[in-house]
Tab-separated table of C-alpha atoms and ligand atoms in Angstrom:
chain	number	residue	atom	x	y	z
A	1	MET	CA	-0.010	0.017	0.007
A	2	ALA	CA	1.177	3.501	-0.772
A	3	HIS	CA	2.399	5.603	2.158
A	4	ASN	CA	0.521	8.830	2.804
A	5	ILE	CA	2.754	11.788	3.577
A	6	ALA	CA	1.774	15.395	4.370
A	7	ALA	CA	4.302	18.069	3.493
A	8	LEU	CA	4.353	21.604	4.925
A	9	GLY	CA	7.027	23.871	3.472
A	10	GLY	CA	6.130	26.665	5.950
A	11	ASP	CA	8.159	29.901	6.031
A	12	GLY	CA	11.490	31.337	4.932
A	13	ILE	CA	13.779	28.686	3.448
A	14	GLY	CA	11.266	25.900	4.413
A	15	PRO	CA	9.593	25.482	1.023
A	16	GLU	CA	12.950	25.327	-0.789
A	17	VAL	CA	14.435	22.635	1.473
A	18	VAL	CA	11.184	20.576	1.476
A	19	ARG	CA	11.158	20.697	-2.330
A	20	GLU	CA	14.589	19.068	-2.329
A	21	GLY	CA	13.547	16.576	0.329
A	22	LEU	CA	10.619	15.488	-1.835
A	23	LYS	CA	12.845	15.297	-4.897
A	24	VAL	CA	15.158	12.888	-3.037
A	25	LEU	CA	12.144	10.943	-1.653
A	26	ALA	CA	10.977	10.393	-5.224
A	27	ALA	CA	14.432	9.061	-6.237
A	28	VAL	CA	14.587	6.711	-3.269
A	29	ALA	CA	11.045	5.398	-3.859
A	30	GLU	CA	11.872	4.703	-7.464
A	31	THR	CA	15.210	2.985	-6.649
A	32	ALA	CA	14.061	1.064	-3.547
A	33	GLY	CA	10.688	0.262	-5.054
A	34	PHE	CA	7.897	1.563	-2.793
A	35	GLU	CA	4.874	3.749	-3.419
A	36	TYR	CA	3.740	6.885	-1.630
A	37	GLN	CA	1.662	9.966	-2.157
A	38	VAL	CA	2.271	13.467	-0.838
A	39	GLU	CA	-0.331	16.083	0.001
A	40	GLU	CA	1.235	19.534	0.205
A	41	TYR	CA	-0.247	22.102	2.591
A	42	PRO	CA	0.269	25.880	2.404
A	43	TYR	CA	0.259	26.679	6.143
A	44	GLY	CA	2.706	29.229	7.442
A	45	THR	CA	2.940	32.970	7.858
A	46	ASP	CA	1.851	33.946	4.328
A	47	HIS	CA	-1.245	31.838	4.660
A	48	TYR	CA	-1.961	33.307	8.101
A	49	LEU	CA	-1.579	36.883	6.848
A	50	GLU	CA	-3.902	36.173	3.904
A	51	THR	CA	-6.602	34.257	5.783
A	52	GLY	CA	-6.162	34.769	9.544
A	53	VAL	CA	-5.910	30.993	9.917
A	54	ILE	CA	-2.803	29.302	11.288
A	55	LEU	CA	-4.066	25.711	10.969
A	56	PRO	CA	-7.729	25.039	10.031
A	57	ASP	CA	-10.107	23.339	12.474
A	58	GLY	CA	-9.938	19.586	12.109
A	59	MET	CA	-6.390	19.549	10.704
A	60	MET	CA	-5.047	17.425	13.532
A	61	ASP	CA	-7.751	14.812	12.915
A	62	THR	CA	-6.745	14.821	9.259
A	63	PHE	CA	-3.083	14.313	10.143
A	64	ARG	CA	-3.962	11.617	12.588
A	65	LYS	CA	-6.351	9.651	10.337
A	66	ASP	CA	-5.034	10.207	6.862
A	67	PHE	CA	-1.246	10.270	7.164
A	68	GLU	CA	1.659	8.222	8.446
A	69	ALA	CA	4.118	11.074	8.439
A	70	ILE	CA	4.490	14.796	8.088
A	71	LEU	CA	7.513	16.433	6.490
A	72	LEU	CA	7.979	19.983	7.736
A	73	GLY	CA	10.244	22.731	6.340
A	74	ALA	CA	10.496	25.471	8.921
A	75	ILE	CA	8.195	27.965	10.615
A	76	GLY	CA	8.904	31.591	11.704
A	77	ASP	CA	8.616	34.990	10.132
A	78	PRO	CA	9.570	38.389	11.550
A	79	ARG	CA	6.344	39.996	10.172
A	80	VAL	CA	4.291	38.487	13.014
A	81	GLU	CA	4.494	38.271	16.803
A	82	VAL	CA	7.517	36.184	18.018
A	83	GLY	CA	6.611	32.482	18.274
A	84	LEU	CA	2.964	32.868	17.193
A	85	ILE	CA	3.064	30.680	14.090
A	86	GLU	CA	5.763	28.371	15.515
A	87	ARG	CA	3.493	27.550	18.507
A	88	GLY	CA	0.424	27.385	16.261
A	89	ILE	CA	1.964	24.856	13.902
A	90	ILE	CA	5.053	23.087	15.282
A	91	GLY	CA	3.917	23.309	18.895
A	92	ALA	CA	0.347	22.312	18.037
A	93	ILE	CA	1.466	19.290	15.996
A	94	ARG	CA	3.802	18.123	18.774
A	95	TRP	CA	1.304	18.565	21.514
A	96	ASP	CA	-1.978	17.608	19.832
A	97	LEU	CA	-0.541	14.519	18.181
A	98	ASP	CA	1.382	13.771	21.412
A	99	LEU	CA	4.678	13.334	19.559
A	100	TYR	CA	6.544	12.723	22.796
A	101	VAL	CA	9.980	11.870	21.422
A	102	ASN	CA	12.217	14.340	19.677
A	103	LEU	CA	14.925	12.201	18.156
A	104	ARG	CA	18.108	13.988	17.077
A	105	PRO	CA	20.969	11.909	15.674
A	106	ILE	CA	24.292	13.721	15.755
A	107	LYS	CA	26.694	12.103	13.298
A	108	LEU	CA	29.784	13.527	11.725
A	109	TYR	CA	30.185	12.389	8.098
A	110	HIS	CA	33.619	13.894	7.554
A	111	GLU	CA	36.182	15.535	9.885
A	112	ARG	CA	36.409	18.682	7.779
A	113	PHE	CA	32.815	19.535	8.746
A	114	CYS	CA	33.669	19.447	12.475
A	115	PRO	CA	34.825	22.693	14.170
A	116	LEU	CA	36.572	20.699	16.936
A	117	LYS	CA	40.258	20.006	16.593
A	118	ASP	CA	41.274	16.421	15.922
A	119	LYS	CA	37.739	14.992	16.101
A	120	THR	CA	36.801	12.372	13.485
A	121	PRO	CA	33.557	10.577	12.499
A	122	ALA	CA	34.527	7.898	15.065
A	123	ASP	CA	34.262	10.533	17.830
A	124	VAL	CA	30.906	12.034	16.834
A	125	ASP	CA	28.159	9.460	16.515
A	126	MET	CA	25.424	9.905	19.098
A	127	VAL	CA	21.653	10.085	19.379
A	128	PHE	CA	19.868	12.601	21.531
A	129	VAL	CA	16.406	11.731	22.742
A	130	ARG	CA	14.676	14.970	23.816
A	131	GLU	CA	11.356	14.930	25.621
A	132	ASN	CA	8.967	16.794	23.364
A	133	THR	CA	5.699	17.696	25.049
A	134	GLU	CA	6.394	18.910	28.627
A	135	ASP	CA	8.866	21.045	30.588
A	136	ALA	CA	8.832	24.839	30.118
A	137	TYR	CA	7.151	24.187	26.737
A	138	ALA	CA	3.944	22.840	28.281
A	139	GLY	CA	2.361	26.322	27.955
A	140	MET	CA	1.930	27.166	31.671
A	141	HIS	CA	3.111	30.753	31.752
A	142	GLY	CA	1.789	34.182	32.521
A	143	PHE	CA	2.416	37.804	33.424
A	144	VAL	CA	0.992	40.052	36.061
A	145	HIS	CA	1.307	43.852	36.201
A	146	LYS	CA	2.594	43.629	32.626
A	147	GLY	CA	4.598	46.640	31.532
A	148	SER	CA	4.825	48.088	35.060
A	149	PRO	CA	7.899	48.078	37.352
A	150	LEU	CA	6.076	45.447	39.425
A	151	GLU	CA	5.758	43.044	36.575
A	152	VAL	CA	6.028	39.343	37.384
A	153	SER	CA	6.448	36.640	34.732
A	154	THR	CA	6.483	32.913	35.312
A	155	GLN	CA	6.784	29.811	33.204
A	156	THR	CA	6.413	26.438	34.802
A	157	MET	CA	8.558	23.426	34.087
A	158	VAL	CA	5.989	20.568	33.964
A	159	TYR	CA	7.073	16.947	34.265
A	160	THR	CA	4.675	14.029	34.591
A	161	ARG	CA	5.739	10.538	35.613
A	162	GLU	CA	4.174	9.118	32.434
A	163	GLY	CA	5.807	11.731	30.214
A	164	VAL	CA	9.214	11.206	31.738
A	165	GLU	CA	9.031	7.418	31.855
A	166	ARG	CA	7.903	6.925	28.235
A	167	VAL	CA	10.712	9.010	26.795
A	168	ILE	CA	13.361	7.433	29.013
A	169	ARG	CA	12.117	3.965	27.985
A	170	TYR	CA	12.265	4.949	24.304
A	171	ALA	CA	15.892	6.057	24.811
A	172	PHE	CA	16.825	2.739	26.458
A	173	GLU	CA	15.277	0.863	23.546
A	174	ILE	CA	17.425	2.881	21.145
A	175	ALA	CA	20.535	2.221	23.206
A	176	LYS	CA	19.721	-1.495	23.221
A	177	ASP	CA	20.052	-1.613	19.430
A	178	ARG	CA	23.328	0.336	19.235
A	179	GLU	CA	26.762	-1.152	19.321
A	180	ARG	CA	28.076	0.667	22.403
A	181	LYS	CA	24.870	0.231	24.453
A	182	GLN	CA	25.466	3.291	26.564
A	183	ILE	CA	22.998	5.891	27.807
A	184	THR	CA	23.570	9.180	29.580
A	185	MET	CA	20.832	11.109	31.283
A	186	ILE	CA	21.304	14.890	31.166
A	187	ASP	CA	19.470	17.056	33.691
A	188	LYS	CA	20.023	19.770	36.263
A	189	ALA	CA	18.471	17.945	39.189
A	190	ASN	CA	20.986	19.504	41.615
A	191	ALA	CA	19.425	22.935	41.091
A	192	VAL	CA	16.030	22.191	39.492
A	193	ARG	CA	14.735	19.845	42.148
A	194	ALA	CA	11.599	18.981	40.193
A	195	GLN	CA	13.934	16.967	37.980
A	196	ASP	CA	14.453	14.513	40.805
A	197	LEU	CA	11.542	12.783	39.092
A	198	TRP	CA	13.892	12.222	36.117
A	199	THR	CA	16.583	10.866	38.393
A	200	ARG	CA	14.301	8.388	40.051
A	201	THR	CA	12.569	7.295	36.869
A	202	PHE	CA	15.844	6.816	35.009
A	203	ALA	CA	17.103	4.609	37.811
A	204	GLU	CA	13.899	2.578	37.938
A	205	VAL	CA	13.628	2.007	34.123
A	206	GLY	CA	17.395	1.350	34.058
A	207	GLU	CA	16.908	-1.708	36.250
A	208	GLU	CA	15.083	-3.343	33.323
A	209	TYR	CA	18.180	-2.867	31.096
A	210	PRO	CA	21.125	-4.366	33.005
A	211	ASP	CA	23.153	-4.753	29.785
A	212	ILE	CA	23.171	-1.045	29.066
A	213	LYS	CA	25.863	1.141	30.577
A	214	GLN	CA	24.121	3.946	32.345
A	215	ASP	CA	25.518	7.281	33.434
A	216	HIS	CA	24.595	10.844	34.142
A	217	ALA	CA	25.726	14.406	33.422
A	218	TYR	CA	24.413	17.777	34.569
A	219	VAL	CA	23.577	19.863	31.570
A	220	ASP	CA	26.319	22.435	32.092
A	221	ALA	CA	28.935	19.657	32.244
A	222	ALA	CA	27.297	17.936	29.265
A	223	CYS	CA	27.871	21.046	27.150
A	224	MET	CA	31.492	21.010	28.195
A	225	TRP	CA	31.856	17.326	27.303
A	226	MET	CA	30.137	17.807	23.958
A	227	VAL	CA	32.993	20.096	22.957
A	228	LYS	CA	35.841	18.468	24.830
A	229	ASN	CA	34.979	14.780	24.436
A	230	PRO	CA	31.971	14.213	22.148
A	231	GLU	CA	33.041	10.531	21.922
A	232	TRP	CA	31.823	10.193	25.502
A	233	PHE	CA	28.203	10.140	24.264
A	234	ASP	CA	26.278	7.326	22.615
A	235	VAL	CA	22.572	7.761	23.496
A	236	ALA	CA	21.557	10.739	25.623
A	237	VAL	CA	18.096	11.451	27.064
A	238	THR	CA	17.084	14.834	28.385
A	239	THR	CA	14.308	17.314	29.043
A	240	ASN	CA	12.628	19.410	26.379
A	241	LEU	CA	14.424	22.681	27.138
A	242	PHE	CA	17.905	21.229	27.664
A	243	GLY	CA	17.490	19.046	24.570
A	244	ASP	CA	16.494	22.014	22.457
A	245	ILE	CA	19.624	23.908	23.425
A	246	ILE	CA	22.255	21.175	23.553
A	247	THR	CA	21.227	19.716	20.157
A	248	ASP	CA	22.065	23.016	18.460
A	249	LEU	CA	25.523	22.523	19.963
A	250	GLY	CA	25.399	18.989	18.578
A	251	ALA	CA	24.407	20.333	15.165
A	252	MET	CA	27.533	22.514	15.097
A	253	VAL	CA	29.749	19.614	16.138
A	254	GLN	CA	28.382	17.568	13.203
A	255	GLY	CA	28.804	20.376	10.687
A	256	GLY	CA	26.212	23.078	11.198
A	257	MET	CA	22.534	23.891	10.949
A	258	GLY	CA	22.443	22.718	7.365
A	259	ILE	CA	22.885	19.132	8.286
A	260	ALA	CA	21.053	18.328	11.547
A	261	ALA	CA	17.709	16.502	11.343
A	262	SER	CA	15.026	15.484	13.801
A	263	GLY	CA	11.987	13.322	14.208
A	264	ASN	CA	9.042	14.210	16.367
A	265	ILE	CA	7.861	10.730	17.052
A	266	ARG	CA	4.971	8.841	18.542
A	267	PRO	CA	5.917	5.231	17.835
A	268	GLY	CA	3.563	3.499	15.438
A	269	GLU	CA	1.508	6.626	14.755
A	270	VAL	CA	1.691	9.714	12.588
A	271	SER	CA	4.988	11.518	13.315
A	272	MET	CA	6.652	14.659	12.043
A	273	PHE	CA	10.114	14.974	10.520
A	274	GLU	CA	12.046	18.193	10.067
A	275	SER	CA	15.453	19.829	10.130
A	276	ILE	CA	16.424	21.309	13.471
A	277	HIS	CA	17.121	24.716	11.920
A	278	GLY	CA	14.549	27.441	11.656
A	279	SER	CA	13.256	29.446	8.708
A	280	ALA	CA	16.505	31.532	8.271
A	281	PRO	CA	14.418	34.362	6.644
A	282	LYS	CA	17.517	36.201	5.335
A	283	TYR	CA	18.119	33.347	2.867
A	284	LYS	CA	14.517	32.897	1.661
A	285	ASP	CA	14.129	32.367	-2.061
A	286	GLN	CA	17.848	32.737	-2.752
A	287	ASN	CA	18.643	29.086	-3.464
A	288	LYS	CA	21.327	29.292	-0.742
A	289	ALA	CA	19.863	27.153	2.053
A	290	ASN	CA	21.442	23.817	2.631
A	291	PRO	CA	18.726	21.122	2.180
A	292	ILE	CA	20.827	18.230	3.621
A	293	ALA	CA	19.156	18.494	7.025
A	294	THR	CA	15.739	18.115	5.484
A	295	ILE	CA	17.002	15.275	3.309
A	296	ALA	CA	18.376	13.581	6.467
A	297	ALA	CA	14.890	14.104	7.990
A	298	VAL	CA	13.458	12.231	4.979
A	299	GLN	CA	15.850	9.420	5.814
A	300	MET	CA	14.474	9.315	9.376
A	301	MET	CA	10.917	9.431	7.978
A	302	LEU	CA	11.621	6.371	5.804
A	303	ASP	CA	12.780	4.529	8.851
A	304	HIS	CA	9.503	5.441	10.642
A	305	LEU	CA	7.506	4.310	7.550
A	306	GLY	CA	9.194	0.898	7.768
A	307	GLU	CA	11.014	1.431	4.454
A	308	LYS	CA	14.242	0.147	5.955
A	309	ASP	CA	15.939	-0.520	2.589
A	310	GLY	CA	15.118	2.967	1.392
A	311	ALA	CA	16.300	4.475	4.680
A	312	ARG	CA	19.600	2.555	4.497
A	313	MET	CA	20.065	3.531	0.853
A	314	LEU	CA	19.607	7.229	1.608
A	315	ASP	CA	21.934	7.008	4.602
A	316	THR	CA	24.569	5.414	2.360
A	317	ALA	CA	23.981	8.046	-0.375
A	318	LEU	CA	24.514	10.841	2.235
A	319	MET	CA	27.558	9.106	3.586
A	320	ASN	CA	29.097	8.633	0.127
A	321	LEU	CA	28.389	12.278	-0.783
A	322	LEU	CA	29.458	13.913	2.492
A	323	SER	CA	32.572	11.796	3.099
A	324	GLY	CA	33.946	12.814	-0.302
A	325	ASP	CA	35.240	16.252	-1.397
A	326	ARG	CA	32.442	17.382	-3.682
A	327	ILE	CA	30.731	19.498	-1.022
A	328	LYS	CA	32.856	22.556	-0.225
A	329	SER	CA	31.025	23.618	2.908
A	330	MET	CA	27.776	23.119	4.763
A	331	SER	CA	27.234	26.867	5.062
A	332	ALA	CA	24.456	28.746	3.318
A	333	GLY	CA	25.407	29.759	-0.207
A	334	ALA	CA	28.369	27.380	-0.591
A	335	HIS	CA	26.178	25.438	-3.065
A	336	GLY	CA	22.789	25.984	-4.533
A	337	THR	CA	19.865	24.382	-2.637
A	338	ASP	CA	18.781	22.548	-5.813
A	339	GLU	CA	22.395	21.625	-6.641
A	340	LEU	CA	22.767	19.748	-3.323
A	341	GLY	CA	19.399	18.021	-3.817
A	342	ASP	CA	20.511	16.949	-7.310
A	343	MET	CA	23.804	15.596	-5.896
A	344	VAL	CA	21.936	13.365	-3.434
A	345	VAL	CA	19.546	12.177	-6.154
A	346	LYS	CA	22.506	11.250	-8.299
A	347	GLU	CA	24.055	9.246	-5.425
A	348	VAL	CA	20.757	7.435	-4.886
A	349	HIS	CA	20.537	6.521	-8.560
A	350	ARG	CA	24.156	5.327	-8.545
A	351	LEU	CA	23.346	2.969	-5.611
A	352	GLY	CA	20.442	1.591	-7.630
A	353	GLU	CA	22.527	0.757	-10.693
B	1	NAD	N1	11.456	24.004	13.727
B	1	NAD	C1	11.380	25.224	13.259
B	1	NAD	O1	10.699	25.481	12.272
B	1	NAD	C2	12.184	26.298	13.940
B	1	NAD	C3	13.296	26.020	14.647
B	1	NAD	C4	14.072	27.070	15.139
B	1	NAD	C5	13.702	28.378	14.910
B	1	NAD	N2	12.568	28.598	14.158
B	1	NAD	C6	12.166	30.019	13.795
B	1	NAD	O2	12.937	30.371	12.661
B	1	NAD	C7	13.129	31.791	12.644
B	1	NAD	C8	14.604	32.113	12.517
B	1	NAD	O3	15.267	31.700	13.710
B	1	NAD	P1	16.822	31.708	13.975
B	1	NAD	O4	17.414	32.752	13.112
B	1	NAD	O5	17.009	31.753	15.417
B	1	NAD	O6	17.323	30.276	13.545
B	1	NAD	P2	17.587	29.602	12.096
B	1	NAD	O7	17.928	28.207	12.322
B	1	NAD	O8	16.441	29.894	11.200
B	1	NAD	O9	18.866	30.395	11.500
B	1	NAD	C9	20.042	30.582	12.256
B	1	NAD	C10	21.199	30.587	11.273
B	1	NAD	O10	21.557	29.269	10.936
B	1	NAD	C11	21.946	29.161	9.606
B	1	NAD	N3	21.072	28.213	8.897
B	1	NAD	C12	19.794	27.827	9.252
B	1	NAD	N4	19.344	26.977	8.406
B	1	NAD	C13	20.251	26.803	7.444
B	1	NAD	C14	20.369	25.986	6.251
B	1	NAD	N5	19.367	25.178	5.852
B	1	NAD	N6	21.491	26.089	5.505
B	1	NAD	C15	22.491	26.849	5.858
B	1	NAD	N7	22.498	27.637	6.977
B	1	NAD	C16	21.396	27.584	7.779
B	1	NAD	C17	21.892	30.547	9.025
B	1	NAD	O11	23.133	31.157	9.141
B	1	NAD	C18	20.893	31.236	9.912
B	1	NAD	O12	21.069	32.589	9.922
B	1	NAD	C19	12.470	32.281	13.939
B	1	NAD	O13	11.205	32.745	13.629
B	1	NAD	C20	12.419	31.070	14.859
B	1	NAD	O14	11.376	31.100	15.781
B	1	NAD	C21	11.800	27.618	13.698
């Protein structure tokens, strides 16, 4: 049966990188031999400014019932209130579809993409599992006496036992299938005492996985280790806020915002795949954005769809391309967006010969 995929280009560079992602998807489907259909949706800031609608009523039910996966470009535009469309689309999809895992592989394809001295692909190969629905992002915030000298603002870090346990368990399952079988929990439980729930849950779930090496780092130390000894990490599990921040550091260690991908996952149900970068409005419509991150998100999407051969093929195509010397740099403008998409398509076709 054909897979049903929803695509949202969104804002800024989003439509350009999604176009390349879909181009590569078509090449992999043809080569690996599976069928799919894509429904493209226009939601984003332009659509909002034209219609006043961020996402139409019933859209979540449509995603849930009619699709296996969503491919997202990026959301965010300086013409509207900060975070309005991001919360209304990315946040809404994560929360309403309960996509509780944010999976972020951090893999260095070639040492010349790494800003750290003497680090090679063998040193940078880790997977971050970021909780995706709770923490400071749960939406419990407010202001009193706004605009006055007495103003108070609060935002609550929300953790539920169920929310913490399911994401920790997911991370252990990932670690189980990896060669090194090591997991690190990253938190700040020494200062943020609410995170003691993470400490206890990690220890309890960990008892079910005696073969997995388990350790712990406070988030400030984890940032230091990411730069000093990235080889220390295999699988890491952390809170929504810390995961958001530390994986941008991870993106730089693997070569920049143009390469880092993520999956917003609810196992076995509709899930969303995207780059970790934003809409980079300054590069919109200039054919300068690097689409590799979105193409890597397509690779994660194929894995979710159960198209394991296609996923492996695309991973090999990316590895072949990025470990060679054809790509000068991962930075915006080093190559055309469409040029990079074409290079990946060519690699995929070569693998099919
Ligand atoms: N998931 C998302 O859609 C998402 C994520 C982060 C930020 N945002 C939104 O995006 C907007 C811009 O945010 P920002 O400037 O903080 O972050 P950004 O990731 O959009 O851009 C930061 C910088 O990273 C580089 N960059 C990003 N994507 C690139 C690519 N594909 N190729 C090459 N270089 C790339 C550019 O130098 C860019 O200036 C904001 O509205 C923000 O809220 C959206």
